[in-house]
Coordinates of C-alpha atoms in Angstrom, one line a residue:
M1 CA -79.0 -10.4 35.3
A2 CA -80.0 -7.6 32.9
E3 CA -79.5 -8.1 29.2
N4 CA -76.0 -7.1 27.9
E5 CA -74.8 -7.0 31.5
P6 CA -71.3 -8.6 31.7
D7 CA -71.3 -12.1 33.1
P8 CA -68.4 -12.4 35.6
D9 CA -68.1 -16.1 35.0
I10 CA -67.8 -15.7 31.3
D11 CA -65.3 -12.9 31.6
A12 CA -63.2 -14.9 34.0
A13 CA -63.2 -17.9 31.7
R14 CA -62.2 -15.7 28.8
F15 CA -59.4 -14.1 30.8
A16 CA -58.2 -17.5 31.9
A17 CA -58.2 -18.7 28.3
I18 CA -56.1 -15.7 27.2
I19 CA -53.6 -16.3 29.9
A20 CA -53.4 -20.0 29.2
S21 CA -52.8 -19.5 25.5
S22 CA -50.3 -16.7 25.8
T23 CA -46.7 -17.3 24.7
D24 CA -45.5 -15.0 27.4
A25 CA -44.9 -16.4 30.9
I26 CA -47.6 -14.9 33.1
I27 CA -47.3 -15.3 36.8
S28 CA -49.2 -13.8 39.7
K29 CA -47.8 -13.7 43.3
S30 CA -48.8 -12.4 46.6
L31 CA -47.0 -9.5 48.3
D32 CA -44.7 -11.8 50.1
G33 CA -43.7 -13.4 46.8
T34 CA -45.8 -16.6 47.0
V35 CA -46.8 -17.9 43.5
Q36 CA -50.5 -17.9 43.0
T37 CA -50.8 -18.6 39.3
W38 CA -48.4 -20.1 36.7
N39 CA -49.5 -20.4 33.1
P40 CA -48.3 -23.0 30.5
A41 CA -45.8 -20.6 29.0
A42 CA -44.2 -20.2 32.4
E43 CA -44.0 -24.0 32.6
A44 CA -42.3 -24.1 29.2
L45 CA -39.9 -21.3 30.1
F46 CA -38.8 -22.4 33.6
G47 CA -39.4 -26.1 33.5
W48 CA -41.5 -26.3 36.6
S49 CA -45.2 -27.2 36.3
A50 CA -48.0 -25.1 37.9
A51 CA -48.5 -27.8 40.6
E52 CA -44.8 -27.5 41.5
M53 CA -44.8 -23.7 41.7
V54 CA -48.2 -22.6 43.0
G55 CA -47.9 -22.0 46.7
Q56 CA -44.1 -21.8 46.5
S57 CA -42.0 -18.7 46.8
I58 CA -41.1 -17.0 43.6
R59 CA -37.5 -16.8 44.9
R60 CA -37.2 -20.4 43.8
I61 CA -36.4 -19.1 40.3
V62 CA -34.3 -16.1 41.5
P63 CA -30.5 -16.6 41.4
E64 CA -28.8 -15.9 44.7
D65 CA -26.9 -12.9 43.3
R66 CA -30.2 -11.3 42.4
A67 CA -32.1 -11.7 45.7
E68 CA -32.0 -8.0 46.4
E69 CA -33.6 -7.4 43.0
E70 CA -36.7 -9.3 44.0
D71 CA -36.8 -7.3 47.3
R72 CA -36.8 -4.1 45.3
I73 CA -39.6 -5.3 43.0
L74 CA -41.9 -6.3 45.9
A75 CA -41.2 -3.0 47.6
R76 CA -42.2 -1.0 44.5
I77 CA -45.4 -3.2 44.1
R78 CA -46.4 -2.5 47.7
A79 CA -46.0 1.2 47.0
G80 CA -48.3 0.8 44.0
H81 CA -45.7 1.4 41.3
V82 CA -45.4 -0.5 38.0
V83 CA -41.9 -2.0 37.5
P84 CA -41.3 -1.2 33.8
R85 CA -39.8 -3.8 31.4
F86 CA -36.2 -4.7 32.3
T87 CA -33.8 -7.5 31.5
T88 CA -32.6 -9.9 34.1
K89 CA -31.8 -13.6 34.7
R90 CA -33.8 -16.4 36.3
L91 CA -33.3 -20.1 37.0
T92 CA -34.9 -23.1 35.3
K93 CA -35.7 -26.4 37.0
S94 CA -32.5 -27.9 35.5
G95 CA -30.4 -25.1 37.1
E96 CA -29.8 -23.2 33.8
T97 CA -29.7 -19.5 34.0
V98 CA -31.8 -17.9 31.3
P99 CA -32.0 -14.3 30.2
I100 CA -35.6 -12.8 30.4
A101 CA -37.4 -9.5 30.0
V102 CA -39.8 -8.8 32.9
T103 CA -42.6 -6.4 33.5
V104 CA -44.3 -6.4 37.0
S105 CA -47.5 -4.6 37.9
P106 CA -49.5 -4.4 41.1
V107 CA -52.8 -6.4 41.4
R108 CA -55.7 -4.7 43.2
D109 CA -59.0 -6.1 44.6
A110 CA -62.4 -4.7 44.1
S111 CA -61.8 -2.0 46.7
G112 CA -58.5 -0.9 45.1
Q113 CA -56.4 -2.5 47.7
I114 CA -53.0 -3.9 46.4
V115 CA -53.1 -7.6 47.1
G116 CA -50.4 -9.0 44.9
A117 CA -48.4 -8.6 41.7
S118 CA -48.6 -9.9 38.1
K119 CA -45.4 -10.6 36.2
I120 CA -45.0 -11.1 32.4
A121 CA -41.7 -12.6 31.4
N122 CA -40.3 -13.1 27.8
D123 CA -37.5 -15.6 26.9
L124 CA -34.6 -13.6 25.5
R125 CA -32.3 -16.5 24.6
E126 CA -33.2 -16.4 20.9
Q127 CA -33.0 -12.7 20.7
I128 CA -29.6 -12.6 22.5
E129 CA -28.3 -15.3 20.2
L130 CA -29.4 -13.3 17.2
Q131 CA -27.8 -10.2 18.7
S132 CA -24.6 -12.1 19.4
G133 CA -24.5 -13.4 15.9
L134 CA -25.2 -9.9 14.5
R135 CA -22.5 -8.5 16.7
E136 CA -20.1 -11.2 15.6
K137 CA -20.8 -10.5 12.0
T138 CA -20.5 -6.8 12.6
D139 CA -17.1 -7.3 14.3
Q140 CA -16.0 -9.5 11.4
F141 CA -17.0 -6.9 8.9
T142 CA -15.3 -4.2 10.8
A143 CA -12.1 -6.2 11.2
L144 CA -12.1 -7.0 7.5
A145 CA -12.9 -3.5 6.4
N146 CA -10.2 -2.0 8.6
N147 CA -7.5 -4.4 7.5
I148 CA -7.9 -4.5 3.7
P149 CA -5.3 -2.4 2.0
Q150 CA -8.0 -0.2 0.2
L151 CA -9.7 2.8 1.6
A152 CA -13.4 1.8 1.9
W153 CA -16.7 3.6 2.5
L154 CA -20.5 3.2 2.5
A155 CA -23.1 5.7 1.2
D156 CA -26.9 5.7 1.3
K157 CA -29.0 5.4 -1.9
D158 CA -28.6 9.1 -2.6
G159 CA -24.8 9.0 -2.3
W160 CA -24.5 10.5 1.2
I161 CA -21.4 8.8 2.6
Y162 CA -21.9 7.8 6.3
W163 CA -19.1 5.4 7.0
F164 CA -15.4 5.1 6.2
N165 CA -13.0 2.4 7.3
Q166 CA -10.0 3.1 9.5
R167 CA -7.6 3.0 6.5
W168 CA -9.4 6.1 5.1
Y169 CA -8.9 8.1 8.4
E170 CA -5.3 7.0 8.7
F171 CA -4.5 8.0 5.1
T172 CA -6.4 11.3 5.1
G173 CA -5.9 12.3 8.7
T174 CA -9.6 13.2 9.0
D175 CA -12.6 12.0 11.0
L176 CA -16.2 11.1 10.1
E177 CA -17.6 14.5 11.2
E178 CA -15.3 16.2 8.7
M179 CA -15.7 13.6 5.8
Q180 CA -19.4 12.5 5.9
G181 CA -21.8 13.5 3.1
W182 CA -19.7 15.4 0.5
G183 CA -16.9 16.2 2.9
W184 CA -14.6 13.9 1.0
Q185 CA -14.2 16.6 -1.6
K186 CA -11.8 18.3 0.8
V187 CA -9.1 15.6 0.2
H188 CA -9.4 15.7 -3.6
H189 CA -7.0 17.5 -5.9
P190 CA -8.5 20.8 -7.0
D191 CA -7.7 20.0 -10.6
H192 CA -9.9 16.9 -10.5
V193 CA -12.6 17.4 -7.8
E194 CA -15.2 18.9 -10.2
R195 CA -14.8 16.1 -12.7
V196 CA -14.9 13.4 -10.1
T197 CA -18.0 15.0 -8.4
N198 CA -19.9 15.2 -11.7
R199 CA -19.1 11.6 -12.7
I200 CA -20.0 10.1 -9.3
Q201 CA -23.3 12.1 -9.3
E202 CA -24.2 10.5 -12.6
A203 CA -23.7 7.1 -10.9
W204 CA -25.9 8.1 -8.0
D205 CA -28.6 9.3 -10.4
S206 CA -28.5 6.3 -12.7
G207 CA -27.8 3.5 -10.2
E208 CA -25.0 2.2 -12.4
P209 CA -21.6 1.1 -11.0
W210 CA -18.9 3.8 -10.9
D211 CA -15.2 3.8 -11.3
D212 CA -12.6 6.6 -11.8
T213 CA -9.0 7.4 -11.3
F214 CA -7.8 10.5 -9.4
P215 CA -5.4 11.7 -6.8
L216 CA -6.2 12.0 -3.0
R217 CA -4.3 14.0 -0.5
R218 CA -2.5 12.1 2.2
A219 CA -2.3 13.4 5.8
D220 CA 1.2 14.8 5.1
G221 CA 0.0 16.7 2.1
E222 CA 1.3 14.4 -0.6
F223 CA -1.2 13.4 -3.4
R224 CA -1.3 9.8 -4.4
W225 CA -3.3 8.2 -7.3
F226 CA -6.2 5.9 -6.6
L227 CA -8.4 3.6 -8.7
S228 CA -11.9 4.1 -7.2
R229 CA -15.0 2.0 -7.6
A230 CA -18.5 1.9 -6.1
N231 CA -21.2 -0.7 -6.6
P232 CA -24.9 -0.4 -5.6
L233 CA -26.6 -2.9 -3.2
R234 CA -30.2 -3.5 -4.2
D235 CA -33.2 -4.9 -2.4
D236 CA -35.5 -7.7 -3.8
E237 CA -37.3 -5.2 -5.9
G238 CA -34.2 -3.9 -7.5
N239 CA -34.1 -0.6 -5.7
V240 CA -30.7 0.8 -4.6
V241 CA -30.4 0.8 -0.8
L242 CA -26.7 1.7 -0.4
W243 CA -23.4 2.0 -2.2
C244 CA -20.2 0.2 -1.3
G245 CA -17.0 1.9 -2.5
T246 CA -13.3 1.4 -2.4
N247 CA -10.2 3.4 -3.3
T248 CA -7.0 1.5 -4.3
D249 CA -3.6 3.2 -4.2
I250 CA -2.1 2.7 -7.7
T251 CA 0.6 5.3 -7.5
D252 CA 3.4 2.7 -7.4
Q253 CA 1.8 0.8 -10.2
L254 CA 1.5 3.9 -12.4
E255 CA 5.1 4.9 -11.6
A256 CA 6.2 1.3 -12.5
Q257 CA 4.3 1.5 -15.8
N258 CA 5.9 4.9 -16.6
H259 CA 9.3 3.5 -15.7
I260 CA 8.8 0.6 -18.0
K261 CA 7.9 2.9 -20.8
L262 CA 11.0 5.0 -20.1
L263 CA 13.1 1.9 -20.1
M264 CA 11.6 0.7 -23.4
R265 CA 12.5 4.1 -24.9
E266 CA 15.9 3.9 -23.4
V267 CA 16.3 0.3 -24.8
N268 CA 15.4 1.6 -28.3
H269 CA 17.7 4.5 -27.9
R270 CA 20.6 2.5 -26.7
S271 CA 20.1 -0.2 -29.3
R272 CA 20.3 2.3 -32.1
N273 CA 23.4 3.9 -30.6
M274 CA 25.1 0.5 -30.2
L275 CA 24.3 -0.5 -33.7
A276 CA 25.7 2.9 -34.9
T277 CA 28.9 2.2 -32.9
I278 CA 29.2 -1.3 -34.4
R279 CA 28.7 0.2 -37.9
A280 CA 31.5 2.7 -37.2
I281 CA 33.8 -0.1 -36.0
L282 CA 33.1 -2.1 -39.1
R283 CA 33.7 0.9 -41.4
R284 CA 37.0 1.7 -39.6
S285 CA 38.1 -1.9 -39.5
S286 CA 37.1 -2.9 -43.1
G287 CA 40.7 -2.6 -44.4
L288 CA 42.1 -5.1 -41.9
P289 CA 43.1 -8.6 -42.8
K290 CA 40.3 -11.1 -42.1
D291 CA 41.7 -12.6 -38.9
E292 CA 42.7 -9.3 -37.5
L293 CA 39.2 -7.9 -38.4
V294 CA 37.5 -10.7 -36.5
R295 CA 39.7 -10.1 -33.4
S296 CA 39.2 -6.4 -33.6
L297 CA 35.4 -6.7 -33.8
D298 CA 35.3 -9.4 -31.1
R299 CA 37.1 -7.4 -28.5
R300 CA 35.4 -4.1 -29.2
I301 CA 31.9 -5.7 -29.1
N302 CA 32.9 -7.4 -25.8
A303 CA 33.9 -4.0 -24.5
L304 CA 30.4 -2.7 -25.4
A305 CA 28.8 -5.7 -23.7
S306 CA 30.8 -5.2 -20.6
N307 CA 29.5 -1.7 -20.3
Q308 CA 25.9 -2.8 -20.6
E309 CA 26.4 -5.3 -17.7
I310 CA 27.4 -2.7 -15.2
L311 CA 24.9 0.1 -16.1
D312 CA 23.8 1.1 -12.6
G313 CA 20.8 -0.6 -11.0
G314 CA 19.9 -2.6 -14.1
D315 CA 17.7 0.3 -15.4
W316 CA 20.4 1.9 -17.7
S317 CA 20.3 5.2 -15.9
G318 CA 24.0 5.3 -15.3
A319 CA 27.1 3.6 -14.1
R320 CA 29.9 4.1 -11.5
V321 CA 33.2 5.0 -13.1
A322 CA 34.9 2.5 -10.8
D323 CA 32.7 -0.3 -12.2
I324 CA 33.3 0.8 -15.8
V325 CA 37.1 0.7 -15.3
E326 CA 37.1 -2.7 -13.6
A327 CA 34.9 -4.2 -16.3
Q328 CA 37.2 -3.0 -19.1
L329 CA 40.3 -4.3 -17.3
R330 CA 38.8 -7.7 -16.7
H331 CA 40.3 -9.2 -19.9
L332 CA 43.9 -8.6 -18.7
G333 CA 45.8 -11.3 -16.9
E334 CA 46.4 -11.2 -13.1
D335 CA 50.0 -10.1 -13.5
M336 CA 49.1 -7.2 -15.6
R337 CA 46.1 -6.3 -13.4
R338 CA 48.4 -6.1 -10.4
R339 CA 50.5 -3.5 -12.2
I340 CA 47.5 -1.2 -12.6
H341 CA 47.0 1.2 -9.7
I342 CA 43.7 3.1 -9.2
T343 CA 44.2 6.1 -7.0
K344 CA 41.5 6.1 -4.3
P345 CA 38.5 5.7 -6.6
S346 CA 36.3 8.7 -6.5
P347 CA 32.6 7.7 -6.2
V348 CA 31.4 9.2 -9.4
I349 CA 28.3 8.0 -11.4
V350 CA 28.0 9.0 -15.1
R351 CA 25.2 8.7 -17.6
T352 CA 24.9 5.8 -20.0
E353 CA 26.4 7.7 -23.0
A354 CA 29.4 8.8 -21.0
A355 CA 29.7 5.3 -19.5
E356 CA 29.9 3.8 -23.0
A357 CA 32.5 6.4 -24.2
I358 CA 34.7 6.0 -21.1
G359 CA 34.4 2.2 -21.2
L360 CA 35.5 2.0 -24.9
A361 CA 38.4 4.4 -24.3
I362 CA 39.6 2.4 -21.3
H363 CA 39.4 -0.8 -23.2
E364 CA 41.4 0.6 -26.1
L365 CA 44.0 2.1 -23.7
A366 CA 44.3 -1.3 -21.8
T367 CA 44.6 -3.2 -25.1
N368 CA 47.3 -0.9 -26.4
A369 CA 49.2 -1.0 -23.1
E370 CA 49.1 -4.8 -23.2
K371 CA 50.5 -4.9 -26.8
Y372 CA 52.8 -2.0 -27.0
G373 CA 52.9 0.0 -23.8
A374 CA 53.6 -0.3 -20.1
L375 CA 52.0 -3.7 -19.8
S376 CA 53.9 -5.3 -22.7
N377 CA 57.0 -5.8 -20.5
D378 CA 57.4 -7.0 -16.9
R379 CA 58.4 -3.6 -15.4
G380 CA 55.8 -1.1 -16.5
R381 CA 52.7 0.0 -14.6
V382 CA 49.6 2.1 -15.2
D383 CA 48.1 4.8 -12.9
I384 CA 44.4 5.6 -13.2
E385 CA 42.6 8.3 -11.4
W386 CA 39.4 10.4 -11.7
E387 CA 37.6 13.0 -9.6
V388 CA 35.0 15.8 -9.7
A389 CA 36.5 19.1 -8.6
G390 CA 35.6 22.7 -8.5
E391 CA 35.0 25.6 -6.1
A392 CA 31.5 26.2 -4.8
A393 CA 31.0 29.2 -7.1
E394 CA 32.3 27.3 -10.1
E395 CA 30.8 24.6 -12.3
P396 CA 32.2 21.2 -11.2
V397 CA 34.6 19.5 -13.6
F398 CA 35.1 15.8 -14.2
R399 CA 38.8 14.9 -14.6
M400 CA 40.2 11.5 -15.6
R401 CA 43.8 10.4 -16.2
W402 CA 45.5 7.3 -17.6
N403 CA 49.3 7.4 -17.1
E404 CA 51.8 4.7 -18.2
I405 CA 55.2 4.5 -16.6
G406 CA 58.1 2.2 -17.3
G407 CA 57.1 0.8 -20.6
P408 CA 59.0 0.8 -23.9
L409 CA 59.3 4.0 -25.8
V410 CA 56.3 4.3 -28.0
P411 CA 56.5 6.9 -30.8
E412 CA 53.4 8.9 -31.7
P413 CA 51.6 7.1 -34.5
S414 CA 51.9 8.6 -38.0
R415 CA 48.2 8.1 -38.7
T416 CA 45.0 8.1 -36.6
G417 CA 43.4 4.6 -36.3
F418 CA 40.0 3.7 -35.0
G419 CA 41.6 3.1 -31.5
S420 CA 42.7 6.7 -31.4
L421 CA 39.2 7.8 -32.5
L422 CA 37.7 5.9 -29.5
I423 CA 40.3 7.3 -27.1
V424 CA 40.1 10.9 -28.2
R425 CA 37.4 12.1 -30.6
N426 CA 34.6 9.9 -29.3
V427 CA 35.2 11.0 -25.7
E428 CA 35.4 14.7 -26.8
Q429 CA 32.1 14.5 -28.5
V430 CA 30.1 12.5 -26.0
L431 CA 31.5 14.2 -22.8
A432 CA 31.9 17.6 -24.4
A433 CA 35.4 17.2 -23.1
E434 CA 39.0 18.3 -23.7
V435 CA 41.2 15.2 -24.3
A436 CA 45.0 15.2 -24.3
L437 CA 46.9 12.2 -25.6
N438 CA 50.6 12.5 -25.1
F439 CA 53.3 10.0 -26.0
E440 CA 55.9 10.9 -23.4
A441 CA 59.3 9.3 -22.9
D442 CA 58.1 7.4 -19.8
G443 CA 54.9 6.2 -21.4
L444 CA 51.6 7.2 -22.8
N445 CA 49.5 9.8 -20.9
W446 CA 45.7 10.3 -21.5
Q447 CA 43.8 13.1 -19.7
V448 CA 40.2 14.1 -19.9
E449 CA 38.5 17.2 -18.6
A450 CA 34.7 17.7 -19.0
P451 CA 31.9 19.8 -17.4
A452 CA 30.3 17.6 -14.7
G453 CA 26.9 18.9 -15.6
K454 CA 27.0 17.1 -19.0
L455 CA 27.3 13.8 -17.2
T456 CA 24.8 14.2 -14.4
V457 CA 22.6 11.2 -13.4
D458 CA 19.1 12.1 -12.4
R459 CA 19.0 9.7 -9.5
I460 CA 20.3 11.9 -6.7
E461 CA 18.3 10.3 -3.9
R462 CA 19.8 6.8 -4.6
V463 CA 23.3 8.1 -4.9
A464 CA 23.1 10.1 -1.7
A465 CA 21.9 7.1 0.2
E466 CA 25.0 5.3 -0.8
D467 CA 27.3 8.3 -0.2
Y468 CA 28.1 8.6 -3.8
L469 CA 28.6 11.9 -5.6
A470 CA 26.3 12.1 -8.5
I471 CA 27.5 14.0 -11.5

């Protein structure tokens, strides 16, 4: 043998050593599928030793439902074609079906004749398990991201947004093709988009967490306010690899906060007005004897308290006239209450100032009727009615009437007391009304007429839902 000429024995030994040490299952077989070689990795993968498999048909490890697959492989090998890597399943000695990746190539002799096939197989169980775990985690993330109440999104390290959760698409009525990158600017309010863009770009450039508050357009065109945040995700070296962002709808929260502020202002306003009313009561009642003063203060303050209890909805925006009247008649006995007739109560809601004035007036009228008027005997009665009237072209007018019938003759008082002030002058001033108080032979008659616009409650949607007429 010439120097440097390859030694076939050494080459064969080296090749055999490579096959024996390979972690891939390497198998050779004849053209009829008889196993000729079976390396240690094949023993480990399939469980059969080389002694058990060499000389046996390769179909021993082929599941019945894949018999035609082996036929096709052998046919391609006979035709001289390589069978590229593909995934399939094979049987182990224990009967377990294992997933593998297989590549099959033709084996030729020295003359180039195809004499068999070599097969390299890789165990895919670990890979499939990892893929399954990754798929499960991905499904869990997707389910979580799509079911949180926030709009959520992911951006690359430069701020290019490449993923939105389903909430985003449902809210905006858009798709990824329209929104990716900087497409999200389309759903921002034009008055805010430049500011938002500049601030978020500063975050992309600095790598610092970002938050902002701004309106986003819903699919139906309505803008709602969102608290938005994004945090960077960094690798082990501290480099930003992606951004995770959320948008939380805070419209209702902001409206609630504004409503609380409005209520607090109303509380302050109403408190000052109530104190002013109490001061007026004190000044007008200061000349009364002590016991009568206490009684006068007690019942009038109770009348004020009754009004506060029925202010509509608990937010002091207004009250139904029917509730005001009922609250101020509550102190009367059952017998007297039966003799008070309310003519088909008109569903009218008035503002807090008007509610207070009407309530105090009704309380005074009821108290006077109990002491001196139609309710002071066992025959008299009181008719109460109110309405909002007016032609379409005219401004609506609020009318209210208290009419006593069958009581004792009550002469018109020679002087004006605080009760008369509440019944007439206070109502005139607060409701911008015309008030008529007449002491007729059949009983006292009190009538009010006021522009309905002065009493309007700014809660039309709630009133309409309950079939009330808001004035």
